Short mmCIF file of N, CA and C in Angstrom, two decimals:
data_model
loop_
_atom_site.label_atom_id
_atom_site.label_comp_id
_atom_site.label_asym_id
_atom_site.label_seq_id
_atom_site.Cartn_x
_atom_site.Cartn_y
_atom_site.Cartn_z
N UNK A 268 76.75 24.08 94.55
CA UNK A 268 76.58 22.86 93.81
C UNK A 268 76.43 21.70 94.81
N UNK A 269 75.34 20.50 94.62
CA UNK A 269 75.35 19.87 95.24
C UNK A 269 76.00 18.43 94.40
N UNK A 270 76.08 17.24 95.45
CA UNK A 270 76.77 16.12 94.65
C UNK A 270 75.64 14.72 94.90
N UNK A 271 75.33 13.86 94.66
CA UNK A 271 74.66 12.32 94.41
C UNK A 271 75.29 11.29 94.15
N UNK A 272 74.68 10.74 95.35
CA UNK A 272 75.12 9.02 94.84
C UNK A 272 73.69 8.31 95.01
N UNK A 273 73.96 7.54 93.41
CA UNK A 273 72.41 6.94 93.26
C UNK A 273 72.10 5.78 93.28
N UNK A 274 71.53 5.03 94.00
CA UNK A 274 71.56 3.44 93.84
C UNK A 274 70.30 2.95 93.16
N UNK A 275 70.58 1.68 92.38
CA UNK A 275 69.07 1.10 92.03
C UNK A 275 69.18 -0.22 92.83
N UNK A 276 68.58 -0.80 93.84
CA UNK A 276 68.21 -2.16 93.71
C UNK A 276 67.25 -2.86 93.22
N UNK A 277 67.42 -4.35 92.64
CA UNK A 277 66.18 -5.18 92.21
C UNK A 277 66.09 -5.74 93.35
N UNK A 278 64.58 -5.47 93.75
CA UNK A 278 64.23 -6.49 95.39
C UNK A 278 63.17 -7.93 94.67
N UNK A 279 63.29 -8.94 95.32
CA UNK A 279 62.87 -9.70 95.26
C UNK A 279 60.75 -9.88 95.72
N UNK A 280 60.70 -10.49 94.38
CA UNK A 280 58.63 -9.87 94.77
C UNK A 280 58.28 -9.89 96.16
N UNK A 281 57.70 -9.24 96.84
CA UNK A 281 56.88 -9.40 98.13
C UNK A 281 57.99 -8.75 98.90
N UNK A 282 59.07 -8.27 99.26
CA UNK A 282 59.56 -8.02 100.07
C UNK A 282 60.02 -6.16 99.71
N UNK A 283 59.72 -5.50 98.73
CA UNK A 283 59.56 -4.29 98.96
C UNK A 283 59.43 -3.24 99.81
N UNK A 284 58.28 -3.95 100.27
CA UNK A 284 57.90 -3.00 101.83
C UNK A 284 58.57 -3.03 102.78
N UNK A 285 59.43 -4.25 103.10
CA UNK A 285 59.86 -4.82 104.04
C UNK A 285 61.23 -3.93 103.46
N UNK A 286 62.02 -4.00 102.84
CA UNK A 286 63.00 -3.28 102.34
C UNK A 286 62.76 -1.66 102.42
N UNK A 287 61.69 -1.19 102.41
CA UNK A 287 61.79 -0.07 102.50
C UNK A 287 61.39 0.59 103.96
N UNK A 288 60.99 -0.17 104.48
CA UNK A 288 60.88 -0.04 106.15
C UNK A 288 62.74 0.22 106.53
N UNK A 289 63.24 -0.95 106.24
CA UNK A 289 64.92 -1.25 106.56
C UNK A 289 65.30 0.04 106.58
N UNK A 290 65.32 0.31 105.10
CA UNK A 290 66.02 1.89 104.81
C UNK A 290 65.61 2.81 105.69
N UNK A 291 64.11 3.21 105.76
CA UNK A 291 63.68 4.53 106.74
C UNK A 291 64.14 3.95 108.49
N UNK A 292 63.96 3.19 108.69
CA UNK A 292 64.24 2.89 110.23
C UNK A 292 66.15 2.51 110.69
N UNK A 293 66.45 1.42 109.69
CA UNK A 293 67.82 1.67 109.99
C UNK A 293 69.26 1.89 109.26
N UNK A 294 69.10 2.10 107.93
CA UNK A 294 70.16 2.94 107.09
C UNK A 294 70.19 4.81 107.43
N UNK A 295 68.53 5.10 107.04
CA UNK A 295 68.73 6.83 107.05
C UNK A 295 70.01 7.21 108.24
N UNK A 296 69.44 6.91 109.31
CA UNK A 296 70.18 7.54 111.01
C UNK A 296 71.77 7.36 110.45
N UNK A 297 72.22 6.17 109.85
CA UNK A 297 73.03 6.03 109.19
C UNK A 297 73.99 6.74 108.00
N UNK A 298 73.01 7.24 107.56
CA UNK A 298 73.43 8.23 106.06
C UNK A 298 73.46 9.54 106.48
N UNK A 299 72.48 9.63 107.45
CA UNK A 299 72.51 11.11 107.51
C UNK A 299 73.90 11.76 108.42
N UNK A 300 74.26 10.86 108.86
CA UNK A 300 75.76 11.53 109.98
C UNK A 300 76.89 11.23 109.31
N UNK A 301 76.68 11.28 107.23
CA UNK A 301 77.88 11.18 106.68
C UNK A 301 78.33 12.40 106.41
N UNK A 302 79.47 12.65 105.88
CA UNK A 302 80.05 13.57 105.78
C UNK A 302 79.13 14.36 104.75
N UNK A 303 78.96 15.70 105.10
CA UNK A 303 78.48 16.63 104.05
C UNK A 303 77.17 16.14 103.84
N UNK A 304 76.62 15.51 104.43
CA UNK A 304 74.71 14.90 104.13
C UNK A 304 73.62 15.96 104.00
N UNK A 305 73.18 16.31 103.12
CA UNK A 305 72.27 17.26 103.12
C UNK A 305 70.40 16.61 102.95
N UNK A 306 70.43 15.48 102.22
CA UNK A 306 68.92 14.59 102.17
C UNK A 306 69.30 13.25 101.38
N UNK A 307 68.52 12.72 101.55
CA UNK A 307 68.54 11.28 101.04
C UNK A 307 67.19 10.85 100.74
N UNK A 308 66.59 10.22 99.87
CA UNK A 308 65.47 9.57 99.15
C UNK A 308 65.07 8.39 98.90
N UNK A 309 64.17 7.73 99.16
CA UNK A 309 63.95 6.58 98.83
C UNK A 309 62.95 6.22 98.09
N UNK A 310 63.03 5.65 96.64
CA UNK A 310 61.32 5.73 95.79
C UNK A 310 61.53 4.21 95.34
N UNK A 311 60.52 3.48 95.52
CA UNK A 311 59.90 2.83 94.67
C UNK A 311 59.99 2.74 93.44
N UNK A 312 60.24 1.91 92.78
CA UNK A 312 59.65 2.41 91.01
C UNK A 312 59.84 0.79 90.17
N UNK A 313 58.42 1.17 89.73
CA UNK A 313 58.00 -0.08 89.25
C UNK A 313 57.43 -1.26 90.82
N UNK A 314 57.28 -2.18 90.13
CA UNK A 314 56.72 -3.53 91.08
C UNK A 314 58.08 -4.36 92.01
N UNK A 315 59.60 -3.84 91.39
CA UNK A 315 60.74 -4.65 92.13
C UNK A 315 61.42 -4.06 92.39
N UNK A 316 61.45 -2.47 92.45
CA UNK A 316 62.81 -1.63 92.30
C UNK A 316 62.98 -0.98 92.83
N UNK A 317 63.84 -0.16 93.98
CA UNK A 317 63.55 0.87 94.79
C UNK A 317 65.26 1.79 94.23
N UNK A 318 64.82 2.80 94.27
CA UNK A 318 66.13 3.91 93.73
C UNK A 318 66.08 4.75 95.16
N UNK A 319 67.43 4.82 95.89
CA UNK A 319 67.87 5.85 96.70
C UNK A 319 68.60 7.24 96.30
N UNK A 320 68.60 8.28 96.43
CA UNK A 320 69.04 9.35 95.93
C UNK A 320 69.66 10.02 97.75
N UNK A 321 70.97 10.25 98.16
CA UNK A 321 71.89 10.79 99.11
C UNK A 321 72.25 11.76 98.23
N UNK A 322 71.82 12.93 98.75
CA UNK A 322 72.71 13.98 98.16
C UNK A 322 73.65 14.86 99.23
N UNK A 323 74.69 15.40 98.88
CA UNK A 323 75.54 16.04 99.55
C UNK A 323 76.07 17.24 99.24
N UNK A 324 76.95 18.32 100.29
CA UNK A 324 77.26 19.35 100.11
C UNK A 324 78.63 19.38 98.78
N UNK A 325 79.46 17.83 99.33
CA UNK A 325 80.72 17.85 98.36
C UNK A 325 80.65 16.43 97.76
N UNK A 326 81.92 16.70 97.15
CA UNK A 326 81.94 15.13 95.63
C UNK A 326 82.65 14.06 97.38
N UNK A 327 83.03 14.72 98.21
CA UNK A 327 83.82 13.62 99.09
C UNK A 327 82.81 13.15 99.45
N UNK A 328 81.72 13.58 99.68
CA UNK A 328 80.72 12.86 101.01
C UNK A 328 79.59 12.21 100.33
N UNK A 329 79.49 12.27 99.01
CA UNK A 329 78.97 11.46 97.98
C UNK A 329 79.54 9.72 97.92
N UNK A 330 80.79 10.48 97.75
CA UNK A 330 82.07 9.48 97.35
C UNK A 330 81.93 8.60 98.56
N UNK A 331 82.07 8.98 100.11
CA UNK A 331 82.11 8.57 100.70
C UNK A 331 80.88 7.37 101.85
N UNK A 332 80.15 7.85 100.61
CA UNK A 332 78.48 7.19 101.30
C UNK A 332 78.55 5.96 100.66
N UNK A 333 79.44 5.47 99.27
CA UNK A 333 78.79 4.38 98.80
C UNK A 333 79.37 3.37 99.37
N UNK A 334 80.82 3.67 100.39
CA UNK A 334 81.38 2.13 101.08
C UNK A 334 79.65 1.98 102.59
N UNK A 335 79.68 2.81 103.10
CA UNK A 335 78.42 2.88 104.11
C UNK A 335 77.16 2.19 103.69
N UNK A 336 76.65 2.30 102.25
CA UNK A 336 75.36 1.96 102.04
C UNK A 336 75.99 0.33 101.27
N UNK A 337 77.30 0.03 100.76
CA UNK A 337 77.41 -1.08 100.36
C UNK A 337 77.07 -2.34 102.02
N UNK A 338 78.06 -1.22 102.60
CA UNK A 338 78.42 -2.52 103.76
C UNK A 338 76.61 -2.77 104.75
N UNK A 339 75.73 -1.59 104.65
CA UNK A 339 74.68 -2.05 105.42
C UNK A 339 73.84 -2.87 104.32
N UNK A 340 73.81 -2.45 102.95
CA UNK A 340 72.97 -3.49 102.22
C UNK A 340 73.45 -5.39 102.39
N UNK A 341 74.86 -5.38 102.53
CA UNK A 341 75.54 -6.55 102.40
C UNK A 341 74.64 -7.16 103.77
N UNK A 342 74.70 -6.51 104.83
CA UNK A 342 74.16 -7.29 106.04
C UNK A 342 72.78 -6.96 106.61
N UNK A 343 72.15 -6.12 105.79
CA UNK A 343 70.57 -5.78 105.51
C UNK A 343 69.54 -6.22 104.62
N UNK A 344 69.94 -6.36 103.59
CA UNK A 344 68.84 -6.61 102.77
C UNK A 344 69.26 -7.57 101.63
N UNK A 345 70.79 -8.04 101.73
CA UNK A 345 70.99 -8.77 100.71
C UNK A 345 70.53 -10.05 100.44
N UNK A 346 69.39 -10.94 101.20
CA UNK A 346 69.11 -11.70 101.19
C UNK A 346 67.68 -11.42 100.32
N UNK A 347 67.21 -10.29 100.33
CA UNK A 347 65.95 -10.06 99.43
C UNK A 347 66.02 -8.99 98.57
N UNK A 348 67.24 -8.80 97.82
CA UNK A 348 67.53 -8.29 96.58
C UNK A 348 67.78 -9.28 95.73
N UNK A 349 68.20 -8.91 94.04
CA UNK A 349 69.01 -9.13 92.96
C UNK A 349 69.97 -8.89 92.51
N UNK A 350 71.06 -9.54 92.56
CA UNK A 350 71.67 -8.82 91.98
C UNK A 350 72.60 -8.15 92.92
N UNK A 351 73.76 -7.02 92.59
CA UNK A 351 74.34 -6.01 93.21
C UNK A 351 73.44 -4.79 92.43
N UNK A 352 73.56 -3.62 93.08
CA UNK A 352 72.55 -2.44 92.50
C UNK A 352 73.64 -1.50 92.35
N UNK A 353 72.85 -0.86 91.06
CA UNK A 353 73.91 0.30 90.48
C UNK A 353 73.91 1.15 90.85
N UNK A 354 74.82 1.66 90.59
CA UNK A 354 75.60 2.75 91.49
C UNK A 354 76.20 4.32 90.67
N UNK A 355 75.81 5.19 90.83
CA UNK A 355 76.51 6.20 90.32
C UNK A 355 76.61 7.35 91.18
N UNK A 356 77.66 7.77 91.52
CA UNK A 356 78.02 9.23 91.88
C UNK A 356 78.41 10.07 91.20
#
């Protein structure tokens, strides 16, 4: 069985790309040396929205990705989001 933690952010128009560069260049290296990391995803969807999908071997390393991806969004990209983005594991 594997486990997920799923984020949605609303990004602010025009800066999409620029947000999704962030993620592939300096969150992944990040996510991937969490505990139990097996892949992680990043899609687009729609014109403002990008959904990440981290999946893992256990519920801990799920659990344990969303303080990691809070604290790099806070000093990454929070200036060209909406909002806080939802969250489910």
């Amino acid at each position: 069985m594997f486990y997920a933690a799923i984020r949605k952010y609303s990004i602010i128009s025009r800066s999409i790309e620029e947000v999704m560069q962030r993620i592939q260049v300096d969150f992944l290296p990040i996510i991937s040396q969490a505990l139990d990391y097996l892949q992680y995803y990043a899609l687009r969807v729609g014109n403002n929205e990008v959904i990440t999908i981290s999946v893992f071997y256990s519920l801990e390393g799920a659990q344990e990705s969303d303080p990691l991806a809070h604290e790099w969004a806070e000093k990454n990209i929070a200036q060209i989001t909406q909002g806080v983005p939802e969250v489910t594991v």
